[in-house]
Amino acid sequence: MRDLSRDNRYLSINTATFGGQWDLTRIVDGLGRHGIPGISPWRDQVQALGLRESVRLVKDHGLVVTGLCRGGMFTALDRAGLAKALDDNRRAVDEAAALGARCLVLVVGGLIPHSRDVIAARALVREGIAALLPHARAAGVPLAIEPLHPMYAADRACINTLAQANDICDELGEGMGVAIDVYHTWWDPALAAEIARAGKGGRILAFHISDWLVPTTDLLYDRGMMGDGVIDLPGLRSLVEENGFDGFCEVEIFSRDNWWKRPPDEILATVSERFRTVC
Ligand code: ZN
């Protein structure tokens, strides 16, 4: 396991962590002030600034784009809407390529509207990813399926375990990988085995960190700062690293009533300190 206690060399921030308080330009300035070399932007922030200007910004600051958030949502419309979803996903791949992102994160989508059929949703997701993959391969952008905690199966992602994500990677092959988010996966009894399986295929493309608070008061907006909850962060980091992951730890905290209300510089200072002491 790498010693990350001395510096921020492998630290990245997902821009959602600021809760919209800063635009991309201010975020990049903030990362510079706090010596944080990695960023994972959301597409709306990139689009607000403009793709070309965003590319220039991250390159000028020498930032590593550890992922672009996000593609996916293959089930958001319905089967007929898949073509539209795919168009948007192809644009996301192109944006990721322009930014030099290490992967495009896929939050795959929940149930098809007006449907109770989670099996059909999963089939549509698989079909959507398979249809997107040739474009991603041609652009050199790996696709990272992010399994989400089962509480999001209805509305955000019907891929809920690393095993499911690994199955799709096995089936589709080259160009596929996974984003392992501790918040979504820490509880899974098969996690160690599935991390090993992902590692064997060289498929661990991203590692997202935050913490699980007890009690959790909101399904979406109550993620904790590392160290404030119950996730064994060093244990999980050592698992991914033992299985070949040597990339960045990407902090991603959705915290509407706590961190998003704090000054972004305080968020960055706390993230840096916790990263070195807790993770
Ligand atoms: Zn994540």
mmCIF file of C-alpha atoms and ligand atoms in Angstrom, residues 14 105 146 148 179-181 184 208 223 250 252, ligand 1:
data_model
loop_
_atom_site.group_PDB
_atom_site.id
_atom_site.type_symbol
_atom_site.label_atom_id
_atom_site.label_comp_id
_atom_site.label_asym_id
_atom_site.label_seq_id
_atom_site.Cartn_x
_atom_site.Cartn_y
_atom_site.Cartn_z
ATOM 1 C CA ASN A 14 -14.779 15.720 -7.779
ATOM 2 C CA VAL A 105 -17.750 7.596 -15.401
ATOM 3 C CA GLU A 146 -19.842 2.994 -11.307
ATOM 4 C CA LEU A 148 -24.282 2.677 -7.047
ATOM 5 C CA ALA A 179 -15.163 3.139 -10.827
ATOM 6 C CA ILE A 180 -15.117 1.866 -7.264
ATOM 7 C CA ASP A 181 -16.756 4.300 -4.870
ATOM 8 C CA HIS A 184 -21.596 2.727 -2.757
ATOM 9 C CA HIS A 208 -13.882 7.485 -5.133
ATOM 10 C CA ARG A 223 -22.256 11.908 2.461
ATOM 11 C CA GLU A 250 -11.008 11.060 -5.824
ATOM 12 C CA GLU A 252 -16.660 13.092 -3.888
HETATM 13 ZN ZN ZN B 1 -18.479 8.104 -7.146
#
